[in-house]
Amino acid sequence: MPRVAASTEKKITALLKRQALSVTESRKRILQYFLDQPGALSHGDIEKKVGTTFDRVTIYRTLQTFVDRGLIHTIPSADNAVRYALCKDECGDGHHRHEHIHFVCQQCHHTFCLDEVVTPVLKLPKGYSPRQVEVLVQGKCKDCTETAKK
Amino acid sequence: MPRVAASTEKKITALLKRQALSVTESRKRILQYFLDQPGALSHGDIEKKVGTTFDRVTIYRTLQTFVDRGLIHTIPSADNAVRYALCKDECGDGHHRHEHIHFVCQQCHHTFCLDEVVTPVLKLPKGYSPRQVEVLVQGKCKDCTETAKK
DNA sequence: GAATTTTTTGCAACTATGTTGCTATTTTGG
DNA sequence: CCAAAATAGCAACATAGTTGCAAAAAATTC
Ligand SMILES: [Mn+2]
Ligand SMILES: [Mn+2]
Ligand SMILES: [Zn+2]
Ligand SMILES: [Zn+2]
């Protein structure tokens, strides 16, 4: 029995093919990693996970390719460590459309997409033309809040 | 006549003394740079400006000290380049309180504090405890919009 | 399914960014 | 002006990110 269910394998391959990407080991493994866990991942996280199997440069290039093709999006941070998360809506080649906000847990240091929370509409001073709004909330995440109660 | 007006010099010294900081050349120059321009600055910006006069390490430590003392605050980014801007409200030793949003111009690549725009109150899913909300708006800034009209 | 073309990978070399320990220098307060 | 405290510069290091190029792998064509 394979470590990764055949159905997941199929799903991953389909995801890559949909974006007209060659299906390679590194792309499959990195995409798998994103699917296997709920949060966002930094380049460093991925390197720790698969860095012995694949070259650092390959990871950089894979992430860039995924961003370009709309498979993942970047999440800004205040600590010089941009994170990446899967795009759930219909992002495509060259264009991202995200309306959700991001949550950074100050306790477990995980970053989550809160897909159900829509970015607010803001009234900006005259002259400023908004194109994209990013909201980054810091605090304590669901898991960490629940654990604290026990 | 000194290059920097004596009044500015006084102001800078006062700012440093208020936070119980030693008044040194590097701190004065870096604080001066922040006061001289409207936007936010990255470590790299500052290094380009004063990097021949002061050591890189000094700049890192100065920025960290300023953040710790509530003189400047960090602005998250999506490009692995955290920026810093002066605190206008009453931030102090160890605690920052900012309610304003930040604007990143995709044309001139400057980052601005929009002090007049208050961060929105968000309804989060059950379990998430917010502590700090950061809003980062990308688009075209005032100057770039006006220049385009001509 | 083998050959050819195209794409991706790994490696090396490099630049940039950030950190730490230590000593010399500067600043402070008396 | 002096002694104590704080800061700056340097060196050495660690981590992060980029580029060119040849080898390997994947896709395409036959
Ligand atoms: Mn997201
Ligand atoms: Mn600000
Ligand atoms: Zn958490
Ligand atoms: Zn602009």
Coordinates of N, CA and C in Angstrom, one line a residue, chain A residues 10-107:
Chain A
K10 N -3.7 11.3 -7.6 CA -4.5 11.7 -8.8 C -4.8 13.2 -8.7
K11 N -5.3 13.6 -7.5 CA -5.8 15.0 -7.3 C -4.6 16.0 -7.5
I12 N -3.5 15.6 -7.0 CA -2.3 16.5 -7.1 C -1.9 16.6 -8.6
T13 N -1.8 15.4 -9.2 CA -1.5 15.4 -10.7 C -2.4 16.3 -11.5
A14 N -3.7 16.2 -11.1 CA -4.7 16.9 -11.8 C -4.5 18.4 -11.6
L15 N -4.3 18.8 -10.4 CA -4.0 20.2 -10.0 C -2.9 20.8 -10.9
L16 N -1.8 20.0 -11.0 CA -0.7 20.5 -11.7 C -1.0 20.6 -13.2
K17 N -1.7 19.6 -13.7 CA -2.0 19.5 -15.2 C -2.9 20.7 -15.5
R18 N -3.8 21.0 -14.6 CA -4.8 22.0 -14.9 C -4.1 23.4 -15.2
Q19 N -2.9 23.5 -14.5 CA -2.2 24.8 -14.7 C -1.1 24.6 -15.8
A20 N -1.2 23.5 -16.5 CA -0.2 23.2 -17.6 C 1.2 23.1 -17.1
L21 N 1.3 22.5 -15.9 CA 2.6 22.3 -15.4 C 3.1 20.9 -15.5
S22 N 4.4 20.7 -15.8 CA 4.9 19.4 -15.8 C 4.8 18.7 -14.5
V23 N 4.5 17.5 -14.4 CA 4.3 16.8 -13.2 C 5.6 16.2 -12.8
T24 N 6.2 16.8 -11.8 CA 7.5 16.3 -11.3 C 7.4 15.9 -9.9
E25 N 8.4 15.2 -9.4 CA 8.5 14.7 -8.0 C 8.4 15.9 -7.0
S26 N 9.3 16.9 -7.3 CA 9.3 18.0 -6.3 C 8.0 18.7 -6.3
R27 N 7.4 19.0 -7.4 CA 6.1 19.7 -7.4 C 5.1 18.9 -6.7
K28 N 5.1 17.6 -6.9 CA 4.1 16.7 -6.2 C 4.3 16.7 -4.7
R29 N 5.5 16.6 -4.3 CA 5.8 16.5 -2.9 C 5.5 17.8 -2.2
I30 N 5.8 18.9 -2.8 CA 5.6 20.2 -2.2 C 4.1 20.5 -2.1
L31 N 3.4 20.2 -3.2 CA 1.9 20.4 -3.2 C 1.3 19.5 -2.2
Q32 N 1.7 18.3 -2.1 CA 1.3 17.3 -1.1 C 1.4 17.9 0.3
Y33 N 2.5 18.5 0.6 CA 2.8 19.1 1.9 C 1.8 20.2 2.2
F34 N 1.5 21.0 1.3 CA 0.4 22.0 1.5 C -0.9 21.4 1.8
L35 N -1.2 20.3 1.1 CA -2.6 19.7 1.2 C -2.6 19.0 2.6
D36 N -1.5 18.5 3.1 CA -1.5 17.7 4.3 C -1.7 18.4 5.6
Q37 N -1.6 19.7 5.5 CA -1.6 20.5 6.7 C -2.5 21.8 6.5
P38 N -3.0 22.3 7.6 CA -4.0 23.3 7.5 C -3.5 24.8 7.3
G39 N -2.3 25.0 7.7 CA -1.8 26.4 7.7 C -1.0 26.8 6.5
A40 N -0.3 27.8 6.7 CA 0.6 28.4 5.6 C 2.0 27.9 5.8
L41 N 2.8 27.9 4.8 CA 4.2 27.4 4.9 C 5.2 28.4 4.4
S42 N 6.3 28.5 5.1 CA 7.3 29.4 4.6 C 8.3 28.6 3.8
H43 N 9.2 29.2 3.0 CA 10.2 28.5 2.3 C 11.0 27.6 3.3
G44 N 11.3 28.2 4.4 CA 12.1 27.4 5.4 C 11.4 26.2 5.9
D45 N 10.1 26.3 6.1 CA 9.3 25.1 6.5 C 9.4 24.0 5.5
I46 N 9.3 24.3 4.3 CA 9.4 23.3 3.2 C 10.8 22.8 3.1
E47 N 11.7 23.6 3.2 CA 13.1 23.1 3.2 C 13.4 22.1 4.3
K48 N 12.9 22.4 5.5 CA 13.1 21.5 6.6 C 12.5 20.1 6.2
K49 N 11.3 20.2 5.6 CA 10.6 18.9 5.3 C 11.2 18.1 4.1
V50 N 11.5 18.8 3.1 CA 12.0 18.1 1.9 C 13.3 18.5 1.4
G51 N 14.0 19.3 2.2 CA 15.3 19.8 1.8 C 16.4 18.8 1.6
T52 N 16.3 17.6 2.1 CA 17.3 16.6 1.8 C 17.0 15.9 0.5
T53 N 15.7 15.9 0.1 CA 15.4 15.3 -1.1 C 15.6 16.2 -2.3
F54 N 15.2 17.5 -2.1 CA 15.3 18.4 -3.3 C 16.2 19.6 -2.9
D55 N 16.7 20.2 -3.9 CA 17.6 21.3 -3.7 C 16.8 22.5 -3.3
R56 N 17.5 23.4 -2.5 CA 16.9 24.6 -2.1 C 16.4 25.5 -3.3
V57 N 17.2 25.5 -4.3 CA 16.9 26.3 -5.5 C 15.6 25.8 -6.1
T58 N 15.4 24.5 -6.1 CA 14.2 23.9 -6.7 C 13.0 24.3 -5.9
I59 N 13.2 24.4 -4.6 CA 12.0 24.8 -3.8 C 11.7 26.3 -4.1
Y60 N 12.7 27.1 -4.2 CA 12.4 28.5 -4.5 C 11.7 28.6 -5.8
R61 N 12.2 27.9 -6.8 CA 11.6 27.9 -8.1 C 10.2 27.3 -8.2
T62 N 10.0 26.3 -7.4 CA 8.7 25.7 -7.4 C 7.6 26.6 -6.8
L63 N 8.0 27.2 -5.7 CA 7.1 28.2 -5.0 C 6.8 29.3 -6.0
Q64 N 7.8 29.8 -6.6 CA 7.5 31.0 -7.6 C 6.6 30.5 -8.7
T65 N 6.8 29.3 -9.2 CA 6.0 28.8 -10.3 C 4.5 28.7 -9.8
F66 N 4.4 28.1 -8.6 CA 3.0 28.0 -8.0 C 2.3 29.3 -7.8
V67 N 3.1 30.3 -7.4 CA 2.5 31.6 -7.2 C 2.1 32.2 -8.6
D68 N 3.0 32.1 -9.6 CA 2.7 32.6 -10.9 C 1.4 31.9 -11.5
R69 N 1.3 30.6 -11.3 CA 0.2 29.9 -11.9 C -1.1 30.0 -11.0
G70 N -1.1 30.6 -9.9 CA -2.3 30.8 -9.1 C -2.6 29.5 -8.3
L71 N -1.6 28.7 -8.0 CA -1.9 27.5 -7.1 C -1.7 27.9 -5.7
I72 N -0.8 28.8 -5.4 CA -0.6 29.3 -4.0 C -0.6 30.8 -4.0
H73 N -0.8 31.4 -2.8 CA -0.6 32.9 -2.7 C 0.3 33.2 -1.6
T74 N 0.9 34.4 -1.6 CA 1.8 34.8 -0.5 C 1.0 35.5 0.6
I75 N 1.5 35.4 1.8 CA 0.9 36.1 2.9 C 2.0 36.9 3.5
P76 N 1.8 38.2 3.6 CA 2.8 39.1 4.2 C 3.0 38.8 5.6
S77 N 4.2 39.3 6.1 CA 4.5 39.1 7.5 C 5.3 40.2 8.0
A78 N 5.4 40.2 9.4 CA 6.1 41.3 10.0 C 7.5 40.8 10.4
D79 N 7.9 39.6 10.0 CA 9.1 39.0 10.4 C 10.0 38.6 9.3
N80 N 9.9 39.2 8.1 CA 10.8 38.8 7.0 C 10.7 37.4 6.7
A81 N 9.5 36.8 6.8 CA 9.3 35.4 6.4 C 8.0 35.2 5.7
V82 N 7.9 35.6 4.5 CA 6.7 35.4 3.7 C 6.2 34.0 3.7
R83 N 5.0 33.8 3.9 CA 4.4 32.5 3.9 C 3.5 32.3 2.7
Y84 N 3.2 31.0 2.4 CA 2.5 30.6 1.2 C 1.3 29.7 1.6
A85 N 0.2 29.9 1.0 CA -0.9 29.0 1.2 C -1.7 28.7 -0.1
L86 N -2.3 27.5 -0.1 CA -3.1 27.1 -1.2 C -4.2 28.1 -1.6
C87 N -4.4 28.3 -2.8 CA -5.5 29.2 -3.3 C -6.7 28.2 -3.4
K88 N -7.8 28.7 -2.7 CA -9.0 27.8 -2.7 C -10.0 28.3 -3.8
D89 N -10.0 29.6 -4.0 CA -10.9 30.1 -5.0 C -10.3 29.9 -6.4
E90 N -10.9 30.5 -7.3 CA -10.4 30.3 -8.7 C -9.3 31.3 -9.1
C91 N -8.1 31.1 -8.6 CA -7.0 31.9 -9.1 C -6.4 31.2 -10.3
G92 N -5.9 32.0 -11.2 CA -5.4 31.3 -12.4 C -4.1 31.9 -12.8
D93 N -3.7 31.6 -14.0 CA -2.4 32.0 -14.5 C -2.2 33.5 -14.5
G94 N -1.4 34.0 -13.6 CA -1.1 35.4 -13.5 C -2.0 36.3 -12.7
H95 N -3.2 35.8 -12.3 CA -4.1 36.7 -11.5 C -4.5 36.0 -10.3
H96 N -4.4 36.7 -9.2 CA -4.9 36.2 -7.9 C -6.1 37.1 -7.5
R97 N -7.1 36.5 -7.0 CA -8.2 37.2 -6.4 C -8.5 36.6 -5.0
H98 N -8.1 37.3 -4.0 CA -8.4 36.8 -2.7 C -9.1 37.9 -1.9
E99 N -10.1 37.5 -1.2 CA -10.9 38.4 -0.4 C -10.8 38.0 1.1
H100 N -10.1 37.0 1.4 CA -10.1 36.5 2.8 C -8.9 37.1 3.6
I101 N -9.0 37.0 4.9 CA -8.0 37.6 5.7 C -7.0 36.4 6.3
H102 N -6.0 36.8 6.9 CA -5.0 35.9 7.5 C -4.8 36.1 8.9
F103 N -4.6 35.0 9.6 CA -4.5 35.0 11.1 C -3.2 34.4 11.5
V104 N -2.4 35.1 12.3 CA -1.1 34.6 12.7 C -1.2 34.4 14.2
C105 N -1.0 33.1 14.7 CA -1.1 32.8 16.1 C 0.2 33.2 16.7
Q106 N 0.1 34.0 17.8 CA 1.3 34.4 18.5 C 1.9 33.3 19.4
Q107 N 1.1 32.3 19.6 CA 1.5 31.2 20.5 C 2.1 30.1 19.7

